[in-house]
mmCIF file of C-alpha atoms (C1' of nucleotides) in Angstrom:
data_model
loop_
_atom_site.group_PDB
_atom_site.id
_atom_site.type_symbol
_atom_site.label_atom_id
_atom_site.label_comp_id
_atom_site.label_asym_id
_atom_site.label_seq_id
_atom_site.Cartn_x
_atom_site.Cartn_y
_atom_site.Cartn_z
ATOM 1 C CA UNK A 258 0.000 0.000 0.000
ATOM 2 C CA UNK A 259 0.873 3.597 0.145
ATOM 3 C CA UNK A 260 2.758 3.067 3.332
ATOM 4 C CA UNK A 261 5.345 0.913 1.688
ATOM 5 C CA UNK A 262 6.164 3.327 -1.056
ATOM 6 C CA UNK A 263 6.365 6.132 1.388
ATOM 7 C CA UNK A 264 8.723 4.145 3.519
ATOM 8 C CA UNK A 265 10.881 3.725 0.491
ATOM 9 C CA UNK A 266 11.122 7.335 -0.446
ATOM 10 C CA UNK A 267 11.667 8.441 3.072
ATOM 11 C CA UNK A 268 14.810 6.373 3.117
ATOM 12 C CA UNK A 269 14.092 4.306 6.128
ATOM 13 C CA UNK A 270 16.210 1.521 4.762
ATOM 14 C CA UNK A 271 19.193 0.299 6.678
ATOM 15 C CA UNK A 272 21.683 2.989 7.193
ATOM 16 C CA UNK A 273 19.807 5.517 5.172
ATOM 17 C CA UNK A 274 18.934 8.903 6.579
ATOM 18 C CA UNK A 275 19.445 10.251 10.079
ATOM 19 C CA UNK A 276 18.037 8.590 13.110
ATOM 20 C CA UNK A 277 15.611 11.393 13.511
ATOM 21 C CA UNK A 278 14.357 11.030 9.980
ATOM 22 C CA UNK A 279 13.910 7.336 10.512
ATOM 23 C CA UNK A 280 12.065 8.000 13.703
ATOM 24 C CA UNK A 281 9.720 10.403 12.005
ATOM 25 C CA UNK A 282 9.151 8.018 9.146
ATOM 26 C CA UNK A 283 8.274 5.197 11.508
ATOM 27 C CA UNK A 284 5.905 7.405 13.420
ATOM 28 C CA UNK A 285 4.350 8.540 10.164
ATOM 29 C CA UNK A 286 3.769 5.006 8.981
ATOM 30 C CA UNK A 287 2.465 3.843 12.321
ATOM 31 C CA UNK A 288 0.131 6.772 12.362
ATOM 32 C CA UNK A 289 -1.056 5.856 8.896
ATOM 33 C CA UNK A 290 -1.643 2.289 9.989
ATOM 34 C CA UNK A 291 -3.495 3.469 13.032
ATOM 35 C CA UNK A 292 -5.686 5.675 10.907
ATOM 36 C CA UNK A 293 -6.476 2.930 8.431
ATOM 37 C CA UNK A 294 -7.305 0.557 11.244
ATOM 38 C CA UNK A 295 -9.735 3.059 12.647
ATOM 39 C CA UNK A 296 -11.458 3.399 9.296
ATOM 40 C CA UNK A 297 -11.596 -0.341 8.851
ATOM 41 C CA UNK A 298 -13.018 -0.642 12.327
ATOM 42 C CA UNK A 299 -15.738 1.877 11.576
ATOM 43 C CA UNK A 300 -16.609 0.097 8.343
ATOM 44 C CA UNK A 301 -16.571 -3.315 9.957
ATOM 45 C CA UNK A 302 -18.745 -2.269 12.845
ATOM 46 C CA UNK A 303 -21.192 -0.767 10.432
ATOM 47 C CA UNK A 304 -21.300 -3.922 8.330
ATOM 48 C CA UNK A 305 -21.496 -6.244 11.303
ATOM 49 C CA UNK A 306 -23.898 -4.262 13.396
ATOM 50 C CA UNK A 307 -26.285 -6.575 15.139
ATOM 51 C CA UNK A 308 -24.333 -9.663 14.058
ATOM 52 C CA UNK A 309 -23.707 -10.781 17.598
ATOM 53 C CA UNK A 310 -20.438 -12.615 17.978
ATOM 54 C CA UNK A 311 -19.047 -11.481 14.633
ATOM 55 C CA UNK A 312 -19.475 -7.895 15.717
ATOM 56 C CA UNK A 313 -17.864 -8.566 19.059
ATOM 57 C CA UNK A 314 -14.994 -10.442 17.473
ATOM 58 C CA UNK A 315 -14.339 -7.695 14.955
ATOM 59 C CA UNK A 316 -14.485 -5.119 17.710
ATOM 60 C CA UNK A 317 -12.025 -7.054 19.773
ATOM 61 C CA UNK A 318 -9.528 -7.920 17.050
ATOM 62 C CA UNK A 319 -9.504 -4.503 15.450
ATOM 63 C CA UNK A 320 -9.236 -3.034 18.901
ATOM 64 C CA UNK A 321 -6.168 -5.170 19.482
ATOM 65 C CA UNK A 322 -4.651 -4.042 16.195
ATOM 66 C CA UNK A 323 -5.386 -0.465 17.084
ATOM 67 C CA UNK A 324 -3.871 -0.934 20.496
ATOM 68 C CA UNK A 325 -0.752 -2.378 18.955
ATOM 69 C CA UNK A 326 -0.291 0.713 16.840
ATOM 70 C CA UNK A 327 -0.931 2.797 19.885
ATOM 71 C CA UNK A 328 1.708 1.025 21.917
ATOM 72 C CA UNK A 329 4.213 1.377 19.091
ATOM 73 C CA UNK A 330 3.463 5.054 18.750
ATOM 74 C CA UNK A 331 3.804 5.461 22.468
ATOM 75 C CA UNK A 332 7.170 3.732 22.405
ATOM 76 C CA UNK A 333 8.294 5.882 19.526
ATOM 77 C CA UNK A 334 7.168 8.992 21.319
ATOM 78 C CA UNK A 335 9.171 8.002 24.362
ATOM 79 C CA UNK A 336 12.189 7.156 22.235
ATOM 80 C CA UNK A 337 11.950 10.459 20.442
ATOM 81 C CA UNK A 338 11.661 12.472 23.599
ATOM 82 C CA UNK A 339 15.397 12.461 24.101
ATOM 83 C CA UNK A 340 16.299 13.874 20.719
ATOM 84 C CA UNK A 341 17.827 17.273 20.703
ATOM 85 C CA UNK A 342 15.580 19.007 18.248
ATOM 86 C CA UNK A 343 12.245 20.136 19.517
ATOM 87 C CA UNK A 344 9.545 17.834 18.291
ATOM 88 C CA UNK A 345 6.138 19.009 17.552
ATOM 89 C CA UNK A 346 3.474 16.844 19.114
ATOM 90 C CA UNK A 347 2.803 13.696 17.166
ATOM 91 C CA UNK A 348 -0.013 14.074 14.759
ATOM 92 C CA UNK A 349 -2.501 11.448 15.723
ATOM 93 C CA UNK A 350 -4.361 9.579 13.037
ATOM 94 C CA UNK A 351 -6.967 11.730 11.461
ATOM 95 C CA UNK A 352 -9.548 9.220 12.437
ATOM 96 C CA UNK A 353 -9.064 10.429 15.957
ATOM 97 C CA UNK A 354 -6.737 13.311 16.265
ATOM 98 C CA UNK A 355 -6.303 15.685 19.083
ATOM 99 C CA UNK A 356 -7.633 18.795 17.596
ATOM 100 C CA UNK A 357 -4.549 20.841 17.221
ATOM 101 C CA UNK A 358 -5.939 24.207 16.589
ATOM 102 C CA UNK A 359 -6.348 27.013 18.973
ATOM 103 C CA UNK A 360 -5.841 26.047 22.528
ATOM 104 C CA UNK A 361 -8.902 26.337 24.608
ATOM 105 C CA UNK A 362 -9.236 28.435 27.624
ATOM 106 C CA UNK A 363 -9.843 26.706 30.886
ATOM 107 C CA UNK A 364 -13.443 26.889 31.861
ATOM 108 C CA UNK A 365 -14.773 27.988 35.147
ATOM 109 C CA UNK A 366 -15.976 24.521 35.968
ATOM 110 C CA UNK A 367 -12.465 23.101 35.531
ATOM 111 C CA UNK A 368 -13.948 20.116 33.812
ATOM 112 C CA UNK A 369 -11.392 18.018 31.946
ATOM 113 C CA UNK A 370 -11.981 17.905 28.227
ATOM 114 C CA UNK A 371 -10.466 16.200 25.311
ATOM 115 C CA UNK A 372 -11.010 16.887 21.679
ATOM 116 C CA UNK A 373 -10.730 14.506 18.789
ATOM 117 C CA UNK A 374 -11.349 14.558 15.087
ATOM 118 C CA UNK A 375 -12.858 11.337 13.879
ATOM 119 C CA UNK A 376 -14.728 9.856 10.976
ATOM 120 C CA UNK A 377 -16.773 7.668 13.286
ATOM 121 C CA UNK A 378 -17.937 9.809 16.178
ATOM 122 C CA UNK A 379 -20.621 7.375 17.201
ATOM 123 C CA UNK A 380 -18.551 4.195 17.319
ATOM 124 C CA UNK A 381 -16.432 4.981 20.308
ATOM 125 C CA UNK A 382 -17.519 2.011 22.329
ATOM 126 C CA UNK A 383 -19.849 3.834 24.634
ATOM 127 C CA UNK A 384 -23.551 4.266 24.553
ATOM 128 C CA UNK A 385 -24.708 7.840 24.263
ATOM 129 C CA UNK A 386 -27.995 9.583 24.457
ATOM 130 C CA UNK A 387 -28.621 12.831 22.687
ATOM 131 C CA UNK A 388 -29.979 15.623 24.811
ATOM 132 C CA UNK A 389 -29.651 18.615 22.576
ATOM 133 C CA UNK A 390 -28.608 20.114 19.318
ATOM 134 C CA UNK A 391 -27.653 23.654 18.509
ATOM 135 C CA UNK A 392 -26.582 25.708 15.591
ATOM 136 C CA UNK A 393 -23.257 27.316 16.310
ATOM 137 C CA UNK A 394 -22.335 30.702 14.971
ATOM 138 C CA UNK A 395 -20.386 30.763 11.728
ATOM 139 C CA UNK A 396 -20.531 27.038 11.281
ATOM 140 C CA UNK A 397 -22.277 25.026 8.639
ATOM 141 C CA UNK A 398 -23.311 22.078 10.740
ATOM 142 C CA UNK A 399 -25.134 21.974 14.058
ATOM 143 C CA UNK A 400 -23.517 20.645 17.202
ATOM 144 C CA UNK A 401 -25.106 17.709 18.926
ATOM 145 C CA UNK A 402 -24.894 17.141 22.649
ATOM 146 C CA UNK A 403 -24.712 13.653 24.099
ATOM 147 C CA UNK A 404 -24.644 12.194 27.567
ATOM 148 C CA UNK A 405 -23.663 8.711 28.604
ATOM 149 C CA UNK A 406 -26.668 6.421 28.534
ATOM 150 C CA UNK A 407 -25.820 5.486 32.095
ATOM 151 C CA UNK A 408 -25.939 9.122 33.157
ATOM 152 C CA UNK A 409 -29.045 8.430 35.110
ATOM 153 C CA UNK A 410 -28.831 4.994 36.578
ATOM 154 C CA UNK A 411 -25.108 5.086 37.336
ATOM 155 C CA UNK A 412 -24.657 8.805 37.536
ATOM 156 C CA UNK A 413 -22.024 8.660 34.851
ATOM 157 C CA UNK A 414 -20.971 12.239 34.120
ATOM 158 C CA UNK A 415 -19.498 11.580 30.684
ATOM 159 C CA UNK A 416 -20.645 13.855 27.898
ATOM 160 C CA UNK A 417 -19.610 14.535 24.362
ATOM 161 C CA UNK A 418 -20.370 17.142 21.756
ATOM 162 C CA UNK A 419 -20.239 16.171 18.118
ATOM 163 C CA UNK A 420 -20.019 18.574 15.238
ATOM 164 C CA UNK A 421 -19.324 17.765 11.649
ATOM 165 C CA UNK A 422 -16.216 19.363 10.321
ATOM 166 C CA UNK A 423 -17.044 20.747 6.929
ATOM 167 C CA UNK A 424 -13.673 22.087 5.909
ATOM 168 C CA UNK A 425 -11.887 18.815 6.504
ATOM 169 C CA UNK A 426 -14.513 16.917 4.616
ATOM 170 C CA UNK A 427 -14.281 19.254 1.680
ATOM 171 C CA UNK A 428 -10.528 18.932 1.634
ATOM 172 C CA UNK A 429 -10.729 15.170 1.639
ATOM 173 C CA UNK A 430 -9.144 12.893 -0.900
ATOM 174 C CA UNK A 431 -12.401 12.189 -2.648
ATOM 175 C CA UNK A 432 -15.929 11.073 -2.302
ATOM 176 C CA UNK A 433 -14.927 7.864 -0.579
ATOM 177 C CA UNK A 434 -13.402 9.728 2.319
ATOM 178 C CA UNK A 435 -15.872 9.808 5.158
ATOM 179 C CA UNK A 436 -16.723 13.163 6.658
ATOM 180 C CA UNK A 437 -14.866 14.097 9.789
ATOM 181 C CA UNK A 438 -16.434 15.127 13.026
ATOM 182 C CA UNK A 439 -14.987 17.074 15.866
ATOM 183 C CA UNK A 440 -15.826 15.412 19.134
ATOM 184 C CA UNK A 441 -15.331 17.009 22.512
ATOM 185 C CA UNK A 442 -15.471 14.674 25.460
ATOM 186 C CA UNK A 443 -16.068 16.015 28.922
ATOM 187 C CA UNK A 444 -15.703 13.987 32.103
ATOM 188 C CA UNK A 445 -14.544 10.411 32.204
ATOM 189 C CA UNK A 446 -16.931 7.527 32.224
ATOM 190 C CA UNK A 447 -17.636 6.193 35.658
ATOM 191 C CA UNK A 448 -20.358 3.833 34.562
ATOM 192 C CA UNK A 449 -17.932 0.930 34.277
ATOM 193 C CA UNK A 450 -15.993 1.495 37.435
ATOM 194 C CA UNK A 451 -17.818 -0.588 39.933
ATOM 195 C CA UNK A 452 -20.964 -2.493 40.508
ATOM 196 C CA UNK A 453 -23.678 -0.206 39.351
ATOM 197 C CA UNK A 454 -25.692 0.385 42.435
ATOM 198 C CA UNK A 455 -23.199 0.334 45.252
ATOM 199 C CA UNK A 456 -22.405 3.995 45.061
ATOM 200 C CA UNK A 457 -25.940 5.163 44.835
ATOM 201 C CA UNK A 458 -27.035 7.126 47.831
ATOM 202 C CA UNK A 459 -29.571 5.569 50.087
ATOM 203 C CA UNK A 460 -32.111 8.021 48.874
ATOM 204 C CA UNK A 461 -31.555 7.832 45.177
ATOM 205 C CA UNK A 462 -33.442 10.612 43.480
ATOM 206 C CA UNK A 463 -36.103 9.538 41.050
ATOM 207 C CA UNK A 464 -34.191 11.368 38.414
ATOM 208 C CA UNK A 465 -31.420 8.784 38.379
ATOM 209 C CA UNK A 466 -33.713 5.815 38.184
ATOM 210 C CA UNK A 467 -36.204 6.665 35.531
ATOM 211 C CA UNK A 468 -36.133 8.482 32.258
ATOM 212 C CA UNK A 469 -37.300 12.083 32.268
ATOM 213 C CA UNK A 470 -40.106 11.373 29.867
ATOM 214 C CA UNK A 471 -41.253 8.446 31.901
ATOM 215 C CA UNK A 472 -41.111 10.473 35.088
ATOM 216 C CA UNK A 473 -43.094 13.256 33.532
ATOM 217 C CA UNK A 474 -45.735 10.904 32.317
ATOM 218 C CA UNK A 475 -45.977 9.232 35.641
ATOM 219 C CA UNK A 476 -45.633 12.401 37.604
ATOM 220 C CA UNK A 477 -49.253 13.215 37.158
ATOM 221 C CA UNK A 478 -50.218 9.849 38.422
ATOM 222 C CA UNK A 479 -50.487 9.483 42.128
ATOM 223 C CA UNK A 480 -48.558 6.406 43.059
ATOM 224 C CA UNK A 481 -44.905 6.946 42.377
ATOM 225 C CA UNK A 482 -42.792 3.876 42.941
ATOM 226 C CA UNK A 483 -41.354 3.511 46.390
ATOM 227 C CA UNK A 484 -37.626 3.752 46.856
ATOM 228 C CA UNK A 485 -37.560 0.063 47.588
ATOM 229 C CA UNK A 486 -39.165 -0.723 44.268
ATOM 230 C CA UNK A 487 -36.736 1.548 42.516
ATOM 231 C CA UNK A 488 -33.804 -0.151 44.192
ATOM 232 C CA UNK A 489 -35.126 -3.481 42.989
ATOM 233 C CA UNK A 490 -35.124 -2.172 39.452
ATOM 234 C CA UNK A 491 -31.546 -1.012 39.793
ATOM 235 C CA UNK A 492 -30.478 -4.346 41.227
ATOM 236 C CA UNK A 493 -32.207 -6.243 38.472
ATOM 237 C CA UNK A 494 -30.510 -4.170 35.825
ATOM 238 C CA UNK A 495 -27.154 -4.666 37.481
ATOM 239 C CA UNK A 496 -27.664 -8.420 37.612
ATOM 240 C CA UNK A 497 -28.617 -8.526 33.954
ATOM 241 C CA UNK A 498 -25.594 -6.505 32.950
ATOM 242 C CA UNK A 499 -23.349 -8.728 35.023
ATOM 243 C CA UNK A 500 -24.677 -11.759 33.162
ATOM 244 C CA UNK A 501 -24.001 -10.051 29.855
ATOM 245 C CA UNK A 502 -20.531 -9.198 30.998
ATOM 246 C CA UNK A 503 -19.779 -12.769 31.984
ATOM 247 C CA UNK A 504 -21.021 -13.968 28.621
ATOM 248 C CA UNK A 505 -18.783 -11.499 26.847
ATOM 249 C CA UNK A 506 -15.801 -12.615 28.891
ATOM 250 C CA UNK A 507 -16.276 -16.257 28.009
ATOM 251 C CA UNK A 508 -16.804 -15.450 24.364
ATOM 252 C CA UNK A 509 -13.709 -13.319 24.134
ATOM 253 C CA UNK A 510 -11.747 -15.995 25.942
ATOM 254 C CA UNK A 511 -12.699 -18.301 23.076
ATOM 255 C CA UNK A 512 -11.531 -15.719 20.603
ATOM 256 C CA UNK A 513 -8.252 -15.259 22.414
ATOM 257 C CA UNK A 514 -7.664 -18.978 22.291
ATOM 258 C CA UNK A 515 -8.534 -19.087 18.620
ATOM 259 C CA UNK A 516 -11.547 -21.260 19.253
ATOM 260 C CA UNK A 517 -14.987 -20.887 17.856
ATOM 261 C CA UNK A 518 -17.521 -20.187 20.531
ATOM 262 C CA UNK A 519 -20.787 -21.983 20.062
ATOM 263 C CA UNK A 520 -22.452 -20.789 23.182
ATOM 264 C CA UNK A 521 -25.543 -19.140 21.843
ATOM 265 C CA UNK A 522 -26.252 -17.403 25.067
ATOM 266 C CA UNK A 523 -22.812 -15.952 25.208
ATOM 267 C CA UNK A 524 -22.826 -15.017 21.556
ATOM 268 C CA UNK A 525 -26.167 -13.293 21.824
ATOM 269 C CA UNK A 526 -25.136 -11.376 24.855
ATOM 270 C CA UNK A 527 -21.892 -10.360 23.282
ATOM 271 C CA UNK A 528 -23.665 -8.388 20.648
ATOM 272 C CA UNK A 529 -25.521 -6.445 23.238
ATOM 273 C CA UNK A 530 -22.686 -5.962 25.626
ATOM 274 C CA UNK A 531 -19.630 -5.633 23.442
ATOM 275 C CA UNK A 532 -19.879 -1.932 22.969
ATOM 276 C CA UNK A 533 -19.874 -0.773 26.516
ATOM 277 C CA UNK A 534 -18.914 -3.571 28.819
ATOM 278 C CA UNK A 535 -15.434 -3.850 30.237
ATOM 279 C CA UNK A 536 -13.848 -7.208 29.684
ATOM 280 C CA UNK A 537 -12.140 -8.924 32.537
ATOM 281 C CA UNK A 538 -9.821 -11.722 31.594
ATOM 282 C CA UNK A 539 -8.819 -14.554 33.840
ATOM 283 C CA UNK A 540 -6.361 -12.684 35.940
ATOM 284 C CA UNK A 541 -8.995 -10.209 36.843
ATOM 285 C CA UNK A 542 -7.126 -7.588 34.926
ATOM 286 C CA UNK A 543 -9.344 -4.972 33.401
ATOM 287 C CA UNK A 544 -9.336 -5.176 29.634
ATOM 288 C CA UNK A 545 -11.649 -2.492 28.593
ATOM 289 C CA UNK A 546 -12.574 -2.845 24.962
ATOM 290 C CA UNK A 547 -13.035 0.857 24.752
ATOM 291 C CA UNK A 548 -9.460 1.407 25.772
ATOM 292 C CA UNK A 549 -8.490 0.198 22.379
ATOM 293 C CA UNK A 550 -10.335 2.900 20.677
ATOM 294 C CA UNK A 551 -7.992 5.041 18.712
ATOM 295 C CA UNK A 552 -9.181 8.103 20.477
ATOM 296 C CA UNK A 553 -7.798 6.983 23.797
ATOM 297 C CA UNK A 554 -4.049 7.087 23.545
ATOM 298 C CA UNK A 555 -3.767 10.078 21.316
ATOM 299 C CA UNK A 556 -5.734 12.378 23.467
ATOM 300 C CA UNK A 557 -5.676 12.831 27.161
ATOM 301 C CA UNK A 558 -7.611 13.595 30.222
ATOM 302 C CA UNK A 559 -6.471 16.290 32.501
ATOM 303 C CA UNK A 560 -6.827 19.956 32.904
ATOM 304 C CA UNK A 561 -9.053 21.648 30.410
ATOM 305 C CA UNK A 562 -7.326 22.197 27.125
ATOM 306 C CA UNK A 563 -5.190 25.238 26.732
ATOM 307 C CA UNK A 564 -5.337 28.462 28.546
ATOM 308 C CA UNK A 565 -6.246 31.024 25.997
ATOM 309 C CA UNK A 566 -8.508 31.651 23.085
ATOM 310 C CA UNK A 567 -12.215 31.646 23.209
ATOM 311 C CA UNK A 568 -14.391 29.703 25.505
ATOM 312 C CA UNK A 569 -16.221 27.853 22.815
ATOM 313 C CA UNK A 570 -14.273 24.683 22.458
ATOM 314 C CA UNK A 571 -14.677 24.057 18.814
ATOM 315 C CA UNK A 572 -17.279 26.494 17.724
ATOM 316 C CA UNK A 573 -15.173 28.108 15.079
ATOM 317 C CA UNK A 574 -12.501 25.428 15.069
ATOM 318 C CA UNK A 575 -14.692 22.810 13.646
ATOM 319 C CA UNK A 576 -15.793 24.538 10.559
ATOM 320 C CA UNK A 577 -13.152 27.039 9.828
ATOM 321 C CA UNK A 578 -9.784 26.176 11.260
ATOM 322 C CA UNK A 579 -9.119 22.738 9.880
ATOM 323 C "C1'" DC B 239 -46.118 1.686 26.480
ATOM 324 C "C1'" DT B 240 -41.590 3.179 26.999
ATOM 325 C "C1'" DG B 241 -37.315 5.126 25.810
ATOM 326 C "C1'" DA B 242 -35.022 8.163 22.496
ATOM 327 C "C1'" DT B 243 -34.897 12.270 19.740
ATOM 328 C "C1'" DT B 244 -36.243 16.875 18.318
ATOM 329 C "C1'" DT B 245 -36.524 21.575 19.082
ATOM 330 C "C1'" DG B 246 -37.739 25.975 21.057
ATOM 331 C "C1'" DA B 247 -37.146 28.223 25.448
ATOM 332 C "C1'" DC B 248 -34.487 29.339 29.119
ATOM 333 C "C1'" DC B 249 -30.191 30.085 31.741
ATOM 334 C "C1'" DA B 250 -25.266 31.150 32.522
ATOM 335 C "C1'" DT B 251 -21.294 33.155 30.968
ATOM 336 C "C1'" DT B 252 -18.554 36.454 28.594
ATOM 337 C "C1'" DA C 267 -26.410 41.641 24.027
ATOM 338 C "C1'" DA C 268 -24.550 37.575 22.078
ATOM 339 C "C1'" DT C 269 -23.514 33.023 22.476
ATOM 340 C "C1'" DG C 270 -23.136 28.295 24.013
ATOM 341 C "C1'" DG C 271 -25.136 24.749 26.982
ATOM 342 C "C1'" DT C 272 -29.078 22.540 29.062
ATOM 343 C "C1'" DC C 273 -33.882 21.693 29.951
ATOM 344 C "C1'" DA C 274 -38.194 19.834 29.007
ATOM 345 C "C1'" DA C 275 -42.556 19.404 26.238
ATOM 346 C "C1'" DA C 276 -43.727 17.380 22.073
ATOM 347 C "C1'" DT C 277 -42.976 13.930 19.021
ATOM 348 C "C1'" DC C 278 -41.135 9.711 17.099
ATOM 349 C "C1'" DA C 279 -39.997 4.860 16.909
ATOM 350 C "C1'" DG C 280 -39.739 0.085 18.325
#
DNA sequence: CTGATTTGACCATT
DNA sequence: AATGGTCAAATCAG
């Protein structure tokens, strides 16, 4: 593919070019591979959506491939850190790049944010629920606001804002290049941290147990469910999710061992749980499928991005800067 | 019937 | 006042 020819011209052959050039070439090719893997992943997930084990297997394997690229890039970044010349930050794959343009001013709320540019903003391994959409000044496409689907029942604070990036799409290689979207993530997911209901307060507000629309509809009715009934619902959900998780673990164990898994129950559950359920392998070590997402290693959590510029993380960036 | 999405209104911040 | 972010009633979809 293109990568090979590029390797050739960049003189990465034995003894050719400086070490720094070689380093940059390797990073460039790894980045390219990472990017292509992300696109393949998006395509595969689209094609295999709802296909149960096949979907889970593809998710897992492509996640592993992606992770491999990530590890290599990480190693290369570490190796390159000692070089004398100042290195600009690695350019992550365009399928999930840290948005490089104008640094963002810290917000009052001090909420950690990360920005990515991706062609598959909805296949990030988490389940999201849209809660708003807004037209942003001087941009062609509206911005959509999403919250983690477990925002309510597990009080997961994760949010993301998705806005199509028109300039990047227009500058693409052709019609077959998928449009890019700027995604801003705020807060980390906590919905996978622990058993779902242990950290709920004794008096869990109705808000966290039932959907707003459902609450509204039932609000007029007299008999709201007792807290005990609500807790039973939470426990039941947690038990169901735990069963799904166990099924996913056993299925992925089959995959890891190169065996076909014929457990229908497991296979069925995998389809439902693959996207958002952390996988725990035998040693009890967390193996979160979502960690393999290309967005993870190339962006970071921490203090809000940047310390200057405007307060609208991405308003103008998305449509005009790229 | 229930959960998800849409969309205009409202609020907070600059 | 302008703008972005969120809320919540209305609506849609399975």
